[in-house]
GROMACS .gro file of C-alpha atoms in nm:
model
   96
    1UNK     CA    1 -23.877  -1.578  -5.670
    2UNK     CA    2 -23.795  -1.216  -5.620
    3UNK     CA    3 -23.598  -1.252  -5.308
    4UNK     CA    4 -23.389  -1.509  -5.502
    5UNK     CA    5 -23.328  -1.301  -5.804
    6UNK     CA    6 -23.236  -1.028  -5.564
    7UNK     CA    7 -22.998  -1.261  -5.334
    8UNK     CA    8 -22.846  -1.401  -5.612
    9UNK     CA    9 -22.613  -1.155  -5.726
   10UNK     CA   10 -22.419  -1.095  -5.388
   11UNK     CA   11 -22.386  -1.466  -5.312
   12UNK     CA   12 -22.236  -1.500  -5.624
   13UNK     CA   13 -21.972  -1.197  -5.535
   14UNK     CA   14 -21.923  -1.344  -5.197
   15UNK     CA   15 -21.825  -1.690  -5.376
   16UNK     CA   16 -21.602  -1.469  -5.667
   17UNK     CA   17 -21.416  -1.318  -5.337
   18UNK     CA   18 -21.356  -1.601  -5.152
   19UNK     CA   19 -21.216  -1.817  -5.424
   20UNK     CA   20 -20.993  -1.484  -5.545
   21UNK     CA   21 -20.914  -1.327  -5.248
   22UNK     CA   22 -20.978  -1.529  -4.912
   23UNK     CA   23 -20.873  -1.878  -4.979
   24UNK     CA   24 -20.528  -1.799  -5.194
   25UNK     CA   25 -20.455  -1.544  -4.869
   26UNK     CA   26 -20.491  -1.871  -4.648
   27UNK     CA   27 -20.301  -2.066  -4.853
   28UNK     CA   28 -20.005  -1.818  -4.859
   29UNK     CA   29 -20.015  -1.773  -4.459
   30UNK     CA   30 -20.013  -2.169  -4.407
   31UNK     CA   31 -19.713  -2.153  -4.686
   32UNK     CA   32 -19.527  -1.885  -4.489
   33UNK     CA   33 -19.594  -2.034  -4.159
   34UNK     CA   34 -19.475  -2.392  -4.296
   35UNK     CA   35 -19.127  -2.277  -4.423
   36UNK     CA   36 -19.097  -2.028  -4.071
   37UNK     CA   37 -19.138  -2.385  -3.870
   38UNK     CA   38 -18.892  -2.583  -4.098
   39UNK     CA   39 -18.623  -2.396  -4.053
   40UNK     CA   40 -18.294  -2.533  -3.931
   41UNK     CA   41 -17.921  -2.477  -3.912
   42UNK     CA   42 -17.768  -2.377  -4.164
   43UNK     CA   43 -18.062  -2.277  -4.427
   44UNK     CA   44 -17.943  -1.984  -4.653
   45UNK     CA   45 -18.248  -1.736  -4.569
   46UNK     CA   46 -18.379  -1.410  -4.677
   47UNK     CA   47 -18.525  -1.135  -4.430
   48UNK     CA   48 -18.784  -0.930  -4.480
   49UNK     CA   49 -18.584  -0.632  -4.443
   50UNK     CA   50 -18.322  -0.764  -4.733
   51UNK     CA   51 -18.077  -0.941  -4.538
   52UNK     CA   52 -17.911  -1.248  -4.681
   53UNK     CA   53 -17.715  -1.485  -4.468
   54UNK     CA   54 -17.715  -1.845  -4.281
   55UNK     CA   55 -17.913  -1.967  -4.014
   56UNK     CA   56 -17.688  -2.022  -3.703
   57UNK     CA   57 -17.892  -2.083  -3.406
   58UNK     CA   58 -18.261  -2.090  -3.369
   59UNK     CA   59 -18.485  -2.064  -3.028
   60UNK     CA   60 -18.823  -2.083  -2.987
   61UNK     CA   61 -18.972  -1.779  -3.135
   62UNK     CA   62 -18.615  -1.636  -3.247
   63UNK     CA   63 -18.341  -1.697  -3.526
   64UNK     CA   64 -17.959  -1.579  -3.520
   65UNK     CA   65 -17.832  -1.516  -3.836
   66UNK     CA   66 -17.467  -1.578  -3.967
   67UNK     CA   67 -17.397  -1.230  -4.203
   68UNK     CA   68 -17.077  -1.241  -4.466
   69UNK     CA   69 -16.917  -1.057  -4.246
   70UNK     CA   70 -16.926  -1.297  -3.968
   71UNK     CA   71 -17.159  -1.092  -3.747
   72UNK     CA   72 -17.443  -1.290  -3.601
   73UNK     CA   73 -17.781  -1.097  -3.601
   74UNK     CA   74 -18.109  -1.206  -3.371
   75UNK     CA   75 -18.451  -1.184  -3.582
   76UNK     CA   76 -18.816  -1.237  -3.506
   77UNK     CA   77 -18.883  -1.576  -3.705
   78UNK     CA   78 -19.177  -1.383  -3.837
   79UNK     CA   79 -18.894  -1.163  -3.998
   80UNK     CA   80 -18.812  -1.472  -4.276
   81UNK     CA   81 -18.931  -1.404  -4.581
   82UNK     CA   82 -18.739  -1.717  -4.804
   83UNK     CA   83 -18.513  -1.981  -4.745
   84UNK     CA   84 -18.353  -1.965  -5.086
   85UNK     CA   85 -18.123  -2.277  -5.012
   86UNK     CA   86 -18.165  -2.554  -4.783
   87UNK     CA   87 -17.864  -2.694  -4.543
   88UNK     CA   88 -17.736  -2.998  -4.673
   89UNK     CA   89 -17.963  -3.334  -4.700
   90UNK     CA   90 -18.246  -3.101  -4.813
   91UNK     CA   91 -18.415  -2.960  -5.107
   92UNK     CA   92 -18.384  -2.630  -5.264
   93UNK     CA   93 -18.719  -2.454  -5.253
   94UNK     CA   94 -18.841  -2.286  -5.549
   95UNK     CA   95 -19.024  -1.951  -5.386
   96UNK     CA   96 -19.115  -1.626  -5.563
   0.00000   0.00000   0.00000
């Protein structure tokens, strides 16, 4: 009875962390990972670094991005943060 009074404590913290730490962390990754996969010509992105333009071309593990000025930039795709509009016949995804 001890050994379960003892136990009892730290598999309740382990539970506490996992369902406030671990699992919304895993949700977040899939999330990011999702939206990096989806992303197609023409999506109005943001980049981790700040940059706002339009997906032009994308390869397998790259994206070129269309700037204002015209220039065309090649990213990581890890380097998306947000698509904060999606090219036309899509939806608009709400991310914060």
């Amino acid at each position: 009875m001890e050994m379960i009074s003892t136990l009892g404590p730290l598999l309740l913290m382990f539970v506490l962390f996992y369902f406030l730490l671990i699992r919304p962390q895993q949700k977040r990754q899939k999330a990011v990972q999702q939206m990096q996969n989806d992303l197609k010509k023409g999506d109005k992105i943001v980049t981790i670094g700040g940059l706002h333009g339009f997906v032009d071309a994308i390869d397998e593990g790259k994206v070129v991005i269309k700037c204002g000025d015209g220039s065309r930039l090649t990213y990581d795709r890890a380097a998306i943060r947000e698509v904060t509009e999606v090219a036309a016949g899509g939806d608009m995804l709400a991310k914060s």
